[in-house]
Short mmCIF file of C-alpha atoms in Angstrom, two decimals:
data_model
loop_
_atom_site.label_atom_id
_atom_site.label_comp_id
_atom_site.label_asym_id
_atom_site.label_seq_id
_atom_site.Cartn_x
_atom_site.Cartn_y
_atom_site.Cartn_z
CA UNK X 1 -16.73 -0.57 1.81
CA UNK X 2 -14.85 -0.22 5.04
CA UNK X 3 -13.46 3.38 5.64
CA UNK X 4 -10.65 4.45 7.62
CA UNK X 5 -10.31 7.33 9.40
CA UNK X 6 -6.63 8.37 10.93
CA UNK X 7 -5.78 11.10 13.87
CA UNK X 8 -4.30 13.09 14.55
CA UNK X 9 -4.01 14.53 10.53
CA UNK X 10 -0.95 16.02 11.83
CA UNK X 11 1.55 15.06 15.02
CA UNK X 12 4.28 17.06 15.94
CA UNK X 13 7.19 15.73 18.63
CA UNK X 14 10.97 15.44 19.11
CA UNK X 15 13.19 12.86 18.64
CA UNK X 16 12.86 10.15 21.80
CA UNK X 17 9.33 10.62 22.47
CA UNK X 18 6.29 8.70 21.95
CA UNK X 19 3.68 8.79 19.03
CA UNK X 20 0.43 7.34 19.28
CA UNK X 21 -1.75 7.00 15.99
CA UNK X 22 -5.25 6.35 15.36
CA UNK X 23 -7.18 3.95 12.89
CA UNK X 24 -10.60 4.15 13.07
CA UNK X 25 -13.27 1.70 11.04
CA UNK X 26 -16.45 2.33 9.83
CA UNK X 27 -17.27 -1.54 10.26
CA UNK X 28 -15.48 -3.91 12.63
CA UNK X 29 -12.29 -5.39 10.80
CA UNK X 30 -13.36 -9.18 11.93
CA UNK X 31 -9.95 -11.47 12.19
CA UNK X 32 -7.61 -8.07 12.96
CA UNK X 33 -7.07 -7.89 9.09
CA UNK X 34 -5.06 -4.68 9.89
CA UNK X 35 -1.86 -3.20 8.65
CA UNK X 36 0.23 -0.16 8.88
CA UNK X 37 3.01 1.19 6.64
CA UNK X 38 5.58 4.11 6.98
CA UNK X 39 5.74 6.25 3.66
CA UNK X 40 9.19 8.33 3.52
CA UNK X 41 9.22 11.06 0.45
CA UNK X 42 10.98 9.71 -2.56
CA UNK X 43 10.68 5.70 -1.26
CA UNK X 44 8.59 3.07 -1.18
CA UNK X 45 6.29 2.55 1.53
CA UNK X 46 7.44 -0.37 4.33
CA UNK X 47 5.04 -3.00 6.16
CA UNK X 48 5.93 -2.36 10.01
CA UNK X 49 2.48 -4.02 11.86
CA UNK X 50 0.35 -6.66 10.17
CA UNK X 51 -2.74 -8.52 11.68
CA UNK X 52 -3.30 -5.55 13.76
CA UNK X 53 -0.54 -6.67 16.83
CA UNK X 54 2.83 -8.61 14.42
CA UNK X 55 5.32 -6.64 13.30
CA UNK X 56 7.04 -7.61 10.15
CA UNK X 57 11.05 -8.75 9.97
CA UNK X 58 13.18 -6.34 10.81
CA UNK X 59 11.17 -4.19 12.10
CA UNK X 60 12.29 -2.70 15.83
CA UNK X 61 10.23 -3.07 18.99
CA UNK X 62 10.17 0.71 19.21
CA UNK X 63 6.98 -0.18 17.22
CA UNK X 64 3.47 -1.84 18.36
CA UNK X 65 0.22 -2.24 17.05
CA UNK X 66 -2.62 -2.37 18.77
CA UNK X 67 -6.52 -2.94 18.78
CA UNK X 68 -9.59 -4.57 17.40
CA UNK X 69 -12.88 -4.78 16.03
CA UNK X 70 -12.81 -0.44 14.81
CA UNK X 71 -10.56 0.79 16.67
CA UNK X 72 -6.86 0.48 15.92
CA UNK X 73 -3.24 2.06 17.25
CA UNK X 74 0.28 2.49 16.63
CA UNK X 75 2.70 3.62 19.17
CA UNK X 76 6.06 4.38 18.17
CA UNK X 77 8.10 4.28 21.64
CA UNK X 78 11.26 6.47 21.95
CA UNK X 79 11.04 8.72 18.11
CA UNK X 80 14.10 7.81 15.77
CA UNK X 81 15.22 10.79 13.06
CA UNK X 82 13.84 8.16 10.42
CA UNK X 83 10.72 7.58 12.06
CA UNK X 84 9.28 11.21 10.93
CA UNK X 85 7.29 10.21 7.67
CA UNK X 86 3.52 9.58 6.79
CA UNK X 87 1.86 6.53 8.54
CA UNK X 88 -1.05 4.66 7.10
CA UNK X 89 -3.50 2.08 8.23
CA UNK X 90 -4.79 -0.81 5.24
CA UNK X 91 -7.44 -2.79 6.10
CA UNK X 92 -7.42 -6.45 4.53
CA UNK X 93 -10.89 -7.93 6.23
CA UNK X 94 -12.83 -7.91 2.86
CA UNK X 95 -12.13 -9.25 -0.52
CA UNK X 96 -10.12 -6.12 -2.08
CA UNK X 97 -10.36 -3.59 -3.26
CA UNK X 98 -8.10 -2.69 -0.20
CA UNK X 99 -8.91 0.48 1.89
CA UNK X 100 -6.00 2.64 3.21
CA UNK X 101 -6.81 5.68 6.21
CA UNK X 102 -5.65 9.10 4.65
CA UNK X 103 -2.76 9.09 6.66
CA UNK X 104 -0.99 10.52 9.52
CA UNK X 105 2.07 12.78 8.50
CA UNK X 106 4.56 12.63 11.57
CA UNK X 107 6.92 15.49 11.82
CA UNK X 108 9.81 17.02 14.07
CA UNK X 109 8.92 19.64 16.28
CA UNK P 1 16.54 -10.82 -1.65
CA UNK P 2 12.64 -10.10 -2.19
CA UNK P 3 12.17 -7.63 -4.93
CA UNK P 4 9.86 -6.16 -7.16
CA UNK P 5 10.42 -3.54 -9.78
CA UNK P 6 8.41 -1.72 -12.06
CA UNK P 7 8.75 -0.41 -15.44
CA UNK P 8 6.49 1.44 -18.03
CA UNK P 9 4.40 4.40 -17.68
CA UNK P 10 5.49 8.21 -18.27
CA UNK P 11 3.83 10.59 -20.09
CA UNK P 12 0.65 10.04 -22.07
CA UNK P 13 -2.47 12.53 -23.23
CA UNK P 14 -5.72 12.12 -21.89
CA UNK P 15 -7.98 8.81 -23.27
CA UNK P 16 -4.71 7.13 -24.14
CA UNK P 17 -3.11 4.67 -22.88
CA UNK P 18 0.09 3.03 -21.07
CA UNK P 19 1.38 -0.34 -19.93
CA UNK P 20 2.98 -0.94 -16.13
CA UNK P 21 5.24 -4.08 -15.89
CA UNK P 22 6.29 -5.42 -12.61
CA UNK P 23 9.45 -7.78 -12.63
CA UNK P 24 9.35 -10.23 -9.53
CA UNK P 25 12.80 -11.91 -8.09
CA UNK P 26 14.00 -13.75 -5.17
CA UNK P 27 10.07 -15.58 -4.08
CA UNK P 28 7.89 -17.81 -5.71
CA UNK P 29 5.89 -15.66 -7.50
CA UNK P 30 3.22 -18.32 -8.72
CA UNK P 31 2.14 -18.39 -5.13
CA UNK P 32 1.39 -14.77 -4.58
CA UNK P 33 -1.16 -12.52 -4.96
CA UNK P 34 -0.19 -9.47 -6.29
CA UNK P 35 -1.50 -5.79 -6.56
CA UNK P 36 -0.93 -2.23 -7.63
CA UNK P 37 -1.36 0.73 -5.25
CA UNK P 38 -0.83 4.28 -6.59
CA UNK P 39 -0.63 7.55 -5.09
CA UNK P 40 -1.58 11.09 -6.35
CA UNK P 41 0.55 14.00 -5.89
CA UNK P 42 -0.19 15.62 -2.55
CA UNK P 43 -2.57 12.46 -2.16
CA UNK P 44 -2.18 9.03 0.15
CA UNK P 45 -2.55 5.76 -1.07
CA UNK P 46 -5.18 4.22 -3.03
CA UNK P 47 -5.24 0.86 -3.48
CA UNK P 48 -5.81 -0.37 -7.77
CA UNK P 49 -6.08 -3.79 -8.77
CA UNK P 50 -4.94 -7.01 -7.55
CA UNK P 51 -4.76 -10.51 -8.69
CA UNK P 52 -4.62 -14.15 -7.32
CA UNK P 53 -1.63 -16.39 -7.62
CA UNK P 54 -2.99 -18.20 -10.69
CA UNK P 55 -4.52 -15.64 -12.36
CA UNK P 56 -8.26 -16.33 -12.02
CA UNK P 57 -9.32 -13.65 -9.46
CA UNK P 58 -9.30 -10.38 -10.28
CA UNK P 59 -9.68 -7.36 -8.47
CA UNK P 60 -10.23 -3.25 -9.28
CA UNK P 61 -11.09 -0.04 -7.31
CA UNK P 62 -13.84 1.52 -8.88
CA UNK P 63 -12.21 4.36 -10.26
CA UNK P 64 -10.36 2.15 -13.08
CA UNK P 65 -12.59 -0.93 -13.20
CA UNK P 66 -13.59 -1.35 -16.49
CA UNK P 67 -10.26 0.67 -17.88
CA UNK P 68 -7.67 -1.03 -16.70
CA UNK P 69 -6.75 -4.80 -17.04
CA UNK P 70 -4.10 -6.49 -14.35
CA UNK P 71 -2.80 -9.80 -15.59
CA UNK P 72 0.66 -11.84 -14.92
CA UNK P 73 2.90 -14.16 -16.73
CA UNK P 74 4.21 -17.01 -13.64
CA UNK P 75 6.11 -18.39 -16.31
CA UNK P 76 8.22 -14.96 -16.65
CA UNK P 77 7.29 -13.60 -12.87
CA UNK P 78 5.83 -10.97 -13.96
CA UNK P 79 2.86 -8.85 -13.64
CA UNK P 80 1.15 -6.06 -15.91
CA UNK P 81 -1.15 -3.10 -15.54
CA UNK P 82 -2.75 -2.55 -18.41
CA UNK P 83 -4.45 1.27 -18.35
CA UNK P 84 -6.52 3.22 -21.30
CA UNK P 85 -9.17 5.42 -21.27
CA UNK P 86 -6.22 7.58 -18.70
CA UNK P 87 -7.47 11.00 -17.47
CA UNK P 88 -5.71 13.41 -15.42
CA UNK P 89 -6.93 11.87 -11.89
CA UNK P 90 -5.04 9.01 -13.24
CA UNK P 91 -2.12 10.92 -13.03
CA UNK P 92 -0.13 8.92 -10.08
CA UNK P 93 3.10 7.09 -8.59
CA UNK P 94 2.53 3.36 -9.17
CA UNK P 95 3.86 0.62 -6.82
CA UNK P 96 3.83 -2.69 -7.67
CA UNK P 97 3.26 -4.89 -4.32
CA UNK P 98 3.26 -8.34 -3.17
CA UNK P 99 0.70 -9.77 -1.28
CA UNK P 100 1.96 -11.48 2.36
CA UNK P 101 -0.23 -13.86 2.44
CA UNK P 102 -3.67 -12.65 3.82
CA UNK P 103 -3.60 -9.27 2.36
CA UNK P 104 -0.96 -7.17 3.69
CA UNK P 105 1.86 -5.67 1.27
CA UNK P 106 5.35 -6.79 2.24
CA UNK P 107 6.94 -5.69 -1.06
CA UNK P 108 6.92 -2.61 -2.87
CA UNK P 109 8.19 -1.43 -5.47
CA UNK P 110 9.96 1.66 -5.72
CA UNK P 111 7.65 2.83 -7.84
CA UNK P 112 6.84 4.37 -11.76
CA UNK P 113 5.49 7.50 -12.60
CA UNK P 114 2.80 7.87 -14.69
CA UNK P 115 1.52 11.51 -15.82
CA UNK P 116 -1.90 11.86 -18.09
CA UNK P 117 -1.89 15.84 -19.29
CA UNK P 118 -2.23 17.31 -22.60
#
């Protein structure tokens, strides 16, 4: 099983600035089989990046993915109010069961 | 519009059981795959089960292989989660989630609650 490790746990910043986030695998994720999501309390979680580098419709170009083989990033360029929320990495390489990091929880500071 | 919504679940006492529905609108659901993903309270997300477009391949975490059952209905677009044996780790938010091809999740559901406690 491929396991996922996100940093920083916890990443605090103000509205307009950058966020970089961490995905680290255990194994290398062969093909960039790679997503993240935003989770917002109370809603559903959203696709922003898939394949590691695409981001999904209607998502801005604030955000990019980045990466390969175990080592993975999202930046977040230029923080909106909604962007403060949990962010989590899924790895789709192997056959599921799916993997998802822990998560990052970004918050206002 | 894409859209997936659940229905089911609530409150149920440990080693019983409950029944997650998923109602699917606006793709062709006999060509996705389609999962479940829960999450815990205070917990991230852990993927479930999943299942090919036509049924035949079936997938579980570990944690509920063997007590739950995933299975859909093309002919009514709709998918099931079938869980017994429930225990209080079961205790979760559900999300019923389409597949976007290659594995990602570009659907969700807004989710169903289910709660195992005595």
């Amino acid at each position: 099983e491929i396991v996922l490790t996100q940093s920083p746990g916890t990443l605090s910043l103000s509205p307009g600035e950058r966020a970089t986030l961490s995905c680290r695998a255990t194994q290398s994720v062969t093909g960039n089989f790679l997503a993240w999501y935003r989770h917002k309390p109370g809603q559903a979680p959203r696709l922003l990046i898939y394949g590691a580098s695409s981001r999904a419709t209607g998502i801005p170009d604030r955000f990019s993915g980045s990466g390969s083989g175990t080592d993975f990033t999202l930046t977040i360029s230029g923080l909106e109010p909604e962007d403060f929320a949990v962010y989590y990495c899924q790895q789709y390489h192997t056959a599921p069961p799916y993997t998802f990091g822990q998560g990052t929880r970004l918050e206002i500071k | 519009e894409v859209q997936v919504v659940e229905s089911g679940g609530g409150l149920v006492q440990p080693g019983g059981s409950l029944r997650l529905s998923c109602s699917a609108s606006g793709f062709t659901f006999s060509t996705s795959s389609m999962h479940w993903v829960r999450q815990a309270p205070s917990k991230g997300l852990e993927y479930v089960s999943g299942i090919s477009s036509n049924g035949r391949a079936t997938y579980y975490a570990e944690s509920v292989k063997g007590r739950f059952t995933i299975s859909r209905d093309n002919s009514k677009n709709t998918l099931h989660l079938q869980m017994s044996s429930l225990t209080t780790e079961d205790t979760a938010v559900y999300y019923c989630v389409k597949d976007g091809y290659r594995g990602w999740f570009d659907t969700w559901g807004q989710g169903r609650q289910v709660t195992v406690s005595s």
